[in-house]
Amino acid sequence: MTEEPSRPTLEAVAARAGVSRATVSRVVNGGDGVREPLAERVRRAVEELGYVPNQAARSLVTKRHDAVAVVIAEPEARVFADPFFALQLRGISKELTAHDNQLVLLLTEGRDDHARVGRYLAGGHVDGALVFSLHLDDPLPGLIQGAGVPTVFGGRPGWSDATAPQAPGSDRPGQAGGAVTARTATAVYVDSDNRGGARDAVRHLVGLGRTRIAHITGPLDQTSAADRLDGYRDVVGDADPRLIAESDFTPGGGERAMRALLDRIPDLDAVFAANDLTAAGALRVLRERGRRVPEDVAVIGFDDMLPVAEQTEPPLTTVRQDIEGMGRLMARLLLGRLDRGTSPAAGPAPDAPAGVVLPTTLVRRASA
């Protein structure tokens, strides 16, 4: 049998650099108090020997795991079918990688998974959590609050900006499952201007002379979908309620909603869909029904996910949000909290925003 080569030790690095073991430990673990010439010798010795710090030992010194949980409150099939999640994960991954942190992906298929995620976070495996695609009755925020993990949310949470979720088992008043809030810290989140973007989309349709503008919503237990519906209503006012069809951010949902709308109001002349996938489904049904786009019916989506928006027939006019940039900013805010040593129960630092809302832009293509 061939013996495996032994891993370089902290003592071997110290001997190669000509410094003490304590000096090597401070440099490797990011501590202060080592003069730059000595620190450079240590870094050079680490590279020459191929030394890899023992993560468990390093965690004892730094109190950090250099790992962040990304919790997506959606089933696996939805996450891997929707390019929105891939774009947001790419942004998160780029930022974490740039700061030498690992991404731990956690998905939720049902209530049993919520409990599993809560136990994992409470077990001290990660330094913090990035959570998105929450639904209003989701117990995850309460479980995370109970786990005591610093958290940044993707999307405006469904509770008041002045409150944070109640941990399950609390004796404070509220609904079961921790979905109701207790007055604690302000939630830190990153979102897009969903309402403003929706207004821009519908105003564009009005400017084209369209008068029977339908809206296919996303799931209204998510704040992004509710905000886009509010933006639609800001422009159309007291529109015929039959022009609104609730859907679920999927192509299939867009198809079903478009069929229902055409059955109810055959002479509608425009559709604002709550996301690009929904719009793609609506376009398929309009084509099946012999409606020309944009001549008969103008269509606008939301997201500007290029794999979708540029490949629909015709190419989709849509509201662009910087999905990858949202992911990067979420990770940046969380890492900033961790570097400041912010306690899990606290909100953002005094000079940091609680909620960051990124602007949106209308991107005009052939569908409207």
Short mmCIF file of C-alpha atoms in Angstrom, two decimals:
data_model
loop_
_atom_site.label_atom_id
_atom_site.label_comp_id
_atom_site.label_asym_id
_atom_site.label_seq_id
_atom_site.Cartn_x
_atom_site.Cartn_y
_atom_site.Cartn_z
CA MET A 1 0.00 0.00 0.00
CA THR A 2 1.18 3.51 -0.77
CA GLU A 3 1.18 5.86 2.16
CA GLU A 4 -0.63 9.15 1.60
CA PRO A 5 1.60 12.18 2.04
CA SER A 6 1.00 13.96 5.33
CA ARG A 7 -0.65 17.36 5.24
CA PRO A 8 1.56 20.34 6.02
CA THR A 9 1.10 21.51 9.58
CA LEU A 10 1.06 24.91 11.22
CA GLU A 11 4.44 24.04 12.74
CA ALA A 12 5.88 23.26 9.30
CA VAL A 13 4.72 26.66 8.00
CA ALA A 14 6.24 28.37 11.04
CA ALA A 15 9.58 26.59 10.45
CA ARG A 16 9.59 27.48 6.73
CA ALA A 17 8.77 31.15 7.48
CA GLY A 18 11.12 31.38 10.48
CA VAL A 19 8.41 32.65 12.81
CA SER A 20 6.46 31.31 15.77
CA ARG A 21 3.43 29.08 15.49
CA ALA A 22 1.33 31.83 17.09
CA THR A 23 2.37 34.27 14.37
CA VAL A 24 1.35 31.82 11.66
CA SER A 25 -2.00 31.28 13.40
CA ARG A 26 -2.70 35.02 13.52
CA VAL A 27 -1.90 35.47 9.84
CA VAL A 28 -3.86 32.42 8.68
CA ASN A 29 -6.88 33.38 10.76
CA GLY A 30 -6.87 37.03 9.72
CA GLY A 31 -5.74 38.40 13.07
CA ASP A 32 -4.01 41.73 13.66
CA GLY A 33 -0.64 42.59 15.16
CA VAL A 34 1.73 40.97 12.64
CA ARG A 35 4.12 43.26 10.77
CA GLU A 36 3.67 43.11 7.01
CA PRO A 37 7.15 41.66 6.20
CA LEU A 38 6.50 38.76 8.60
CA ALA A 39 2.97 38.29 7.32
CA GLU A 40 4.26 38.12 3.76
CA ARG A 41 6.81 35.44 4.75
CA VAL A 42 4.01 33.41 6.30
CA ARG A 43 1.79 33.74 3.23
CA ARG A 44 4.68 32.68 1.00
CA ALA A 45 5.38 29.64 3.19
CA VAL A 46 1.69 28.71 3.15
CA GLU A 47 1.70 28.79 -0.65
CA GLU A 48 4.97 26.88 -1.02
CA LEU A 49 3.89 24.09 1.33
CA GLY A 50 0.28 23.97 0.14
CA TYR A 51 -0.94 24.42 3.70
CA VAL A 52 -4.74 24.26 4.12
CA PRO A 53 -6.09 25.45 7.49
CA ASN A 54 -8.14 23.00 9.49
CA GLN A 55 -11.60 24.55 9.34
CA ALA A 56 -12.73 23.18 12.68
CA ALA A 57 -9.66 24.53 14.46
CA ARG A 58 -9.91 27.82 12.60
CA SER A 59 -13.54 28.21 13.64
CA LEU A 60 -12.55 27.90 17.29
CA VAL A 61 -10.27 30.91 16.85
CA THR A 62 -12.33 33.10 14.51
CA LYS A 63 -15.84 32.03 15.65
CA ARG A 64 -16.66 31.89 11.93
CA HIS A 65 -17.39 28.97 9.62
CA ASP A 66 -16.95 30.95 6.37
CA ALA A 67 -20.18 29.38 5.17
CA VAL A 68 -23.53 31.00 4.37
CA ALA A 69 -26.86 29.22 3.94
CA VAL A 70 -28.99 30.23 0.97
CA VAL A 71 -32.56 29.26 1.78
CA ILE A 72 -35.07 29.26 -1.09
CA ALA A 73 -38.63 28.78 0.07
CA GLU A 74 -39.66 26.82 -3.03
CA PRO A 75 -39.66 23.14 -4.06
CA GLU A 76 -36.73 21.75 -6.00
CA ALA A 77 -38.68 21.41 -9.25
CA ARG A 78 -39.55 25.12 -9.24
CA VAL A 79 -36.03 26.30 -8.38
CA PHE A 80 -34.30 24.37 -11.16
CA ALA A 81 -36.93 25.25 -13.78
CA ASP A 82 -36.93 29.03 -13.24
CA PRO A 83 -33.89 31.01 -14.48
CA PHE A 84 -34.67 33.72 -11.90
CA PHE A 85 -33.21 31.53 -9.19
CA ALA A 86 -30.12 30.69 -11.25
CA LEU A 87 -29.41 34.39 -11.79
CA GLN A 88 -29.84 35.27 -8.12
CA LEU A 89 -27.72 32.31 -7.03
CA ARG A 90 -25.00 33.34 -9.48
CA GLY A 91 -24.85 36.80 -7.94
CA ILE A 92 -24.73 35.38 -4.42
CA SER A 93 -22.08 32.82 -5.36
CA LYS A 94 -19.83 35.43 -6.99
CA GLU A 95 -19.88 37.63 -3.90
CA LEU A 96 -19.36 34.79 -1.43
CA THR A 97 -16.53 33.33 -3.53
CA ALA A 98 -14.82 36.71 -3.69
CA HIS A 99 -14.75 36.69 0.13
CA ASP A 100 -13.72 33.01 0.44
CA ASN A 101 -17.08 31.88 1.80
CA GLN A 102 -18.95 28.70 0.93
CA LEU A 103 -22.55 28.61 -0.25
CA VAL A 104 -24.82 26.00 1.34
CA LEU A 105 -28.07 25.64 -0.61
CA LEU A 106 -31.20 24.67 1.32
CA LEU A 107 -34.56 24.11 -0.41
CA THR A 108 -37.98 23.55 1.14
CA GLU A 109 -40.46 21.07 -0.31
CA GLY A 110 -42.89 21.12 2.61
CA ARG A 111 -43.37 21.61 6.33
CA ASP A 112 -40.98 18.80 7.24
CA ASP A 113 -38.28 20.60 5.27
CA HIS A 114 -38.95 23.82 7.17
CA ALA A 115 -38.23 22.04 10.43
CA ARG A 116 -35.09 20.46 8.93
CA VAL A 117 -33.80 23.84 7.75
CA GLY A 118 -34.52 25.37 11.16
CA ARG A 119 -32.58 22.60 12.92
CA TYR A 120 -29.64 22.94 10.53
CA LEU A 121 -29.40 26.69 11.04
CA ALA A 122 -29.71 26.35 14.80
CA GLY A 123 -26.89 23.77 14.75
CA GLY A 124 -24.22 26.39 14.17
CA HIS A 125 -23.08 25.12 10.76
CA VAL A 126 -23.17 28.51 9.03
CA ASP A 127 -22.45 32.14 9.89
CA GLY A 128 -25.61 33.58 8.38
CA ALA A 129 -28.49 33.04 5.98
CA LEU A 130 -29.79 34.56 2.75
CA VAL A 131 -33.49 33.83 2.34
CA PHE A 132 -35.77 34.53 -0.62
CA SER A 133 -39.04 33.62 -2.33
CA LEU A 134 -40.92 33.72 0.97
CA HIS A 135 -44.69 33.33 1.14
CA LEU A 136 -46.78 35.19 3.71
CA ASP A 137 -47.66 32.13 5.81
CA ASP A 138 -44.13 30.71 5.65
CA PRO A 139 -42.78 29.61 9.06
CA LEU A 140 -39.16 29.98 7.91
CA PRO A 141 -38.62 33.54 9.20
CA GLY A 142 -39.75 32.51 12.66
CA LEU A 143 -37.56 29.41 12.60
CA ILE A 144 -34.57 31.46 11.51
CA GLN A 145 -35.25 34.04 14.20
CA GLY A 146 -35.36 31.21 16.73
CA ALA A 147 -32.07 29.85 15.42
CA GLY A 148 -30.40 33.19 16.09
CA VAL A 149 -28.77 33.44 12.66
CA PRO A 150 -27.97 36.83 11.05
CA THR A 151 -30.19 37.03 7.97
CA VAL A 152 -30.73 39.11 4.85
CA PHE A 153 -33.95 38.62 2.90
CA GLY A 154 -34.40 38.75 -0.86
CA GLY A 155 -37.57 40.72 -1.45
CA ARG A 156 -39.50 42.88 0.99
CA PRO A 157 -40.72 40.64 3.80
CA GLY A 158 -44.42 40.34 4.34
CA TRP A 159 -44.33 41.88 7.79
CA SER A 160 -44.06 45.52 8.79
CA ASP A 161 -40.66 47.17 8.43
CA ALA A 162 -40.77 47.84 12.16
CA THR A 163 -41.09 44.21 13.15
CA ALA A 164 -39.40 40.88 12.75
CA PRO A 165 -40.88 37.36 12.85
CA GLN A 166 -41.73 35.64 16.08
CA ALA A 167 -39.85 32.45 16.81
CA PRO A 168 -41.99 29.30 17.11
CA GLY A 169 -42.81 28.41 20.68
CA SER A 170 -42.72 32.01 21.85
CA ASP A 171 -45.28 32.93 24.48
CA ARG A 172 -46.04 36.18 22.66
CA PRO A 173 -49.44 36.45 20.99
CA GLY A 174 -49.65 35.43 17.36
CA GLN A 175 -50.49 32.76 14.89
CA ALA A 176 -49.04 29.29 15.09
CA GLY A 177 -45.83 28.56 13.24
CA GLY A 178 -44.04 31.83 13.91
CA ALA A 179 -45.47 33.66 10.88
CA VAL A 180 -46.85 36.52 12.97
CA THR A 181 -44.49 39.22 14.09
CA ALA A 182 -43.26 40.44 17.43
CA ARG A 183 -41.72 43.87 17.85
CA THR A 184 -38.02 43.23 17.61
CA ALA A 185 -35.45 44.23 15.02
CA THR A 186 -35.93 45.69 11.58
CA ALA A 187 -35.52 43.14 8.80
CA VAL A 188 -32.62 43.65 6.39
CA TYR A 189 -33.67 43.03 2.79
CA VAL A 190 -32.92 43.73 -0.87
CA ASP A 191 -35.77 44.23 -3.33
CA SER A 192 -36.59 45.76 -6.69
CA ASP A 193 -39.08 48.58 -7.28
CA ASN A 194 -41.85 46.16 -8.18
CA ARG A 195 -44.67 48.67 -7.89
CA GLY A 196 -42.85 51.39 -9.83
CA GLY A 197 -41.82 48.95 -12.55
CA ALA A 198 -45.40 47.76 -12.93
CA ARG A 199 -46.59 51.35 -13.24
CA ASP A 200 -44.05 51.96 -16.01
CA ALA A 201 -45.23 48.88 -17.88
CA VAL A 202 -48.92 49.76 -17.73
CA ARG A 203 -48.30 53.43 -18.56
CA HIS A 204 -46.45 52.26 -21.67
CA LEU A 205 -49.46 50.20 -22.71
CA VAL A 206 -51.77 53.17 -22.11
CA GLY A 207 -49.43 55.29 -24.20
CA LEU A 208 -49.85 52.80 -27.05
CA GLY A 209 -53.58 53.51 -26.98
CA ARG A 210 -54.59 50.25 -25.28
CA THR A 211 -57.77 50.52 -23.22
CA ARG A 212 -58.55 46.96 -22.10
CA ILE A 213 -55.36 46.07 -20.27
CA ALA A 214 -55.34 42.75 -18.42
CA HIS A 215 -52.97 41.71 -15.66
CA ILE A 216 -51.78 38.16 -14.95
CA THR A 217 -50.51 38.23 -11.39
CA GLY A 218 -47.96 36.15 -9.55
CA PRO A 219 -48.88 34.32 -6.33
CA LEU A 220 -50.41 37.06 -4.20
CA ASP A 221 -49.02 35.62 -0.98
CA GLN A 222 -45.65 37.00 -2.15
CA THR A 223 -44.96 40.71 -1.77
CA SER A 224 -43.39 41.05 -5.23
CA ALA A 225 -46.61 39.88 -6.91
CA ALA A 226 -48.80 41.98 -4.62
CA ASP A 227 -46.69 45.07 -5.32
CA ARG A 228 -46.90 44.53 -9.10
CA LEU A 229 -50.69 44.22 -8.84
CA ASP A 230 -50.75 47.48 -6.87
CA GLY A 231 -48.66 49.16 -9.58
CA TYR A 232 -51.12 47.96 -12.23
CA ARG A 233 -54.03 49.35 -10.22
CA ASP A 234 -52.22 52.66 -9.70
CA VAL A 235 -52.53 53.26 -13.44
CA VAL A 236 -55.80 51.60 -14.47
CA GLY A 237 -57.77 52.67 -11.40
CA ASP A 238 -61.09 50.87 -11.07
CA ALA A 239 -60.57 48.47 -13.94
CA ASP A 240 -62.96 45.64 -14.64
CA PRO A 241 -61.97 42.96 -12.09
CA ARG A 242 -62.41 40.36 -14.83
CA LEU A 243 -59.22 41.77 -16.38
CA ILE A 244 -57.17 40.40 -13.45
CA ALA A 245 -56.22 36.71 -13.40
CA GLU A 246 -54.17 35.24 -10.57
CA SER A 247 -51.29 32.95 -11.54
CA ASP A 248 -48.08 31.51 -10.12
CA PHE A 249 -45.01 32.88 -11.97
CA THR A 250 -44.83 29.78 -14.25
CA PRO A 251 -45.39 29.34 -18.02
CA GLY A 252 -48.21 26.88 -17.37
CA GLY A 253 -49.86 29.32 -15.03
CA GLY A 254 -49.57 32.02 -17.69
CA GLU A 255 -51.26 29.78 -20.23
CA ARG A 256 -54.17 28.97 -17.92
CA ALA A 257 -54.64 32.62 -16.94
CA MET A 258 -54.51 33.81 -20.57
CA ARG A 259 -57.17 31.31 -21.62
CA ALA A 260 -59.41 32.43 -18.76
CA LEU A 261 -58.94 36.09 -19.67
CA LEU A 262 -59.77 35.53 -23.34
CA ASP A 263 -62.84 33.53 -22.40
CA ARG A 264 -64.04 36.36 -20.13
CA ILE A 265 -63.02 39.37 -22.24
CA PRO A 266 -62.29 38.32 -25.83
CA ASP A 267 -61.60 41.89 -26.99
CA LEU A 268 -58.81 42.69 -24.48
CA ASP A 269 -55.98 44.51 -26.24
CA ALA A 270 -53.04 44.32 -23.81
CA VAL A 271 -51.58 42.11 -21.09
CA PHE A 272 -49.13 42.97 -18.33
CA ALA A 273 -47.75 39.68 -16.99
CA ALA A 274 -46.15 39.57 -13.55
CA ASN A 275 -42.97 37.88 -14.85
CA ASP A 276 -41.36 36.76 -18.10
CA LEU A 277 -42.24 33.09 -17.71
CA THR A 278 -45.91 33.99 -17.27
CA ALA A 279 -45.70 36.24 -20.32
CA ALA A 280 -44.15 33.41 -22.37
CA GLY A 281 -47.12 31.19 -21.51
CA ALA A 282 -49.56 33.96 -22.39
CA LEU A 283 -47.88 34.48 -25.77
CA ARG A 284 -48.33 30.80 -26.62
CA VAL A 285 -52.07 30.96 -25.94
CA LEU A 286 -52.50 34.20 -27.90
CA ARG A 287 -50.79 32.52 -30.86
CA GLU A 288 -53.06 29.46 -30.50
CA ARG A 289 -56.14 31.72 -30.49
CA GLY A 290 -55.00 33.56 -33.62
CA ARG A 291 -54.25 36.88 -31.86
CA ARG A 292 -51.39 38.87 -33.36
CA VAL A 293 -48.83 40.37 -30.98
CA PRO A 294 -48.54 43.32 -30.73
CA GLU A 295 -51.11 44.28 -33.41
CA ASP A 296 -54.11 42.75 -31.62
CA VAL A 297 -52.74 42.30 -28.11
CA ALA A 298 -49.63 43.99 -26.69
CA VAL A 299 -47.76 42.00 -24.04
CA ILE A 300 -45.27 43.12 -21.37
CA GLY A 301 -43.48 40.93 -18.82
CA PHE A 302 -41.32 41.58 -15.77
CA ASP A 303 -37.71 40.50 -14.99
CA ASP A 304 -35.88 40.74 -18.35
CA MET A 305 -34.42 37.27 -18.05
CA LEU A 306 -32.57 37.12 -21.37
CA PRO A 307 -32.92 33.34 -21.91
CA VAL A 308 -36.67 33.95 -21.89
CA ALA A 309 -37.31 37.53 -23.03
CA GLU A 310 -35.17 37.42 -26.16
CA GLN A 311 -36.39 34.01 -27.29
CA THR A 312 -40.15 34.48 -27.14
CA GLU A 313 -42.05 35.07 -30.37
CA PRO A 314 -42.05 38.02 -30.71
CA PRO A 315 -39.22 39.11 -28.38
CA LEU A 316 -40.68 40.36 -25.12
CA THR A 317 -40.99 43.92 -23.93
CA THR A 318 -40.40 43.68 -20.20
CA VAL A 319 -39.39 45.44 -17.00
CA ARG A 320 -35.76 44.80 -16.17
CA GLN A 321 -34.67 44.15 -12.61
CA ASP A 322 -31.03 43.41 -11.80
CA ILE A 323 -31.55 39.89 -10.46
CA GLU A 324 -27.87 38.96 -10.27
CA GLY A 325 -27.07 42.33 -8.71
CA MET A 326 -29.73 41.72 -6.06
CA GLY A 327 -28.00 38.45 -5.14
CA ARG A 328 -24.59 40.11 -4.89
CA LEU A 329 -25.97 42.90 -2.74
CA MET A 330 -27.74 40.48 -0.41
CA ALA A 331 -24.47 38.62 0.16
CA ARG A 332 -22.54 41.88 0.58
CA LEU A 333 -24.94 43.15 3.24
CA LEU A 334 -24.77 39.87 5.15
CA LEU A 335 -20.96 39.68 5.04
CA GLY A 336 -20.82 43.28 6.24
CA ARG A 337 -22.97 42.39 9.24
CA LEU A 338 -20.77 39.39 10.01
CA ASP A 339 -17.57 41.44 9.74
CA ARG A 340 -19.01 43.98 12.18
CA GLY A 341 -19.92 41.19 14.56
CA THR A 342 -23.57 42.20 14.52
CA SER A 343 -25.64 40.08 16.89
CA PRO A 344 -28.28 37.89 15.22
CA ALA A 345 -31.16 39.71 16.89
CA ALA A 346 -29.99 43.14 15.84
CA GLY A 347 -30.92 44.95 12.70
CA PRO A 348 -28.51 46.74 10.37
CA ALA A 349 -25.71 48.96 11.56
CA PRO A 350 -26.76 52.59 12.16
CA ASP A 351 -25.17 53.67 8.87
CA ALA A 352 -26.58 50.72 6.85
CA PRO A 353 -30.03 50.67 5.21
CA ALA A 354 -32.61 48.20 6.51
CA GLY A 355 -34.16 47.78 3.09
CA VAL A 356 -32.51 48.46 -0.24
CA VAL A 357 -34.87 48.88 -3.20
CA LEU A 358 -33.16 48.75 -6.58
CA PRO A 359 -34.57 50.62 -9.60
CA THR A 360 -36.22 48.95 -12.57
CA THR A 361 -36.16 49.85 -16.28
CA LEU A 362 -38.63 49.23 -19.08
CA VAL A 363 -36.89 47.37 -21.96
CA ARG A 364 -38.77 47.74 -25.24
CA ARG A 365 -38.80 44.88 -27.74
CA ALA A 366 -41.33 43.75 -30.32
CA SER A 367 -44.24 42.54 -28.13
CA ALA A 368 -45.38 46.04 -27.08
#
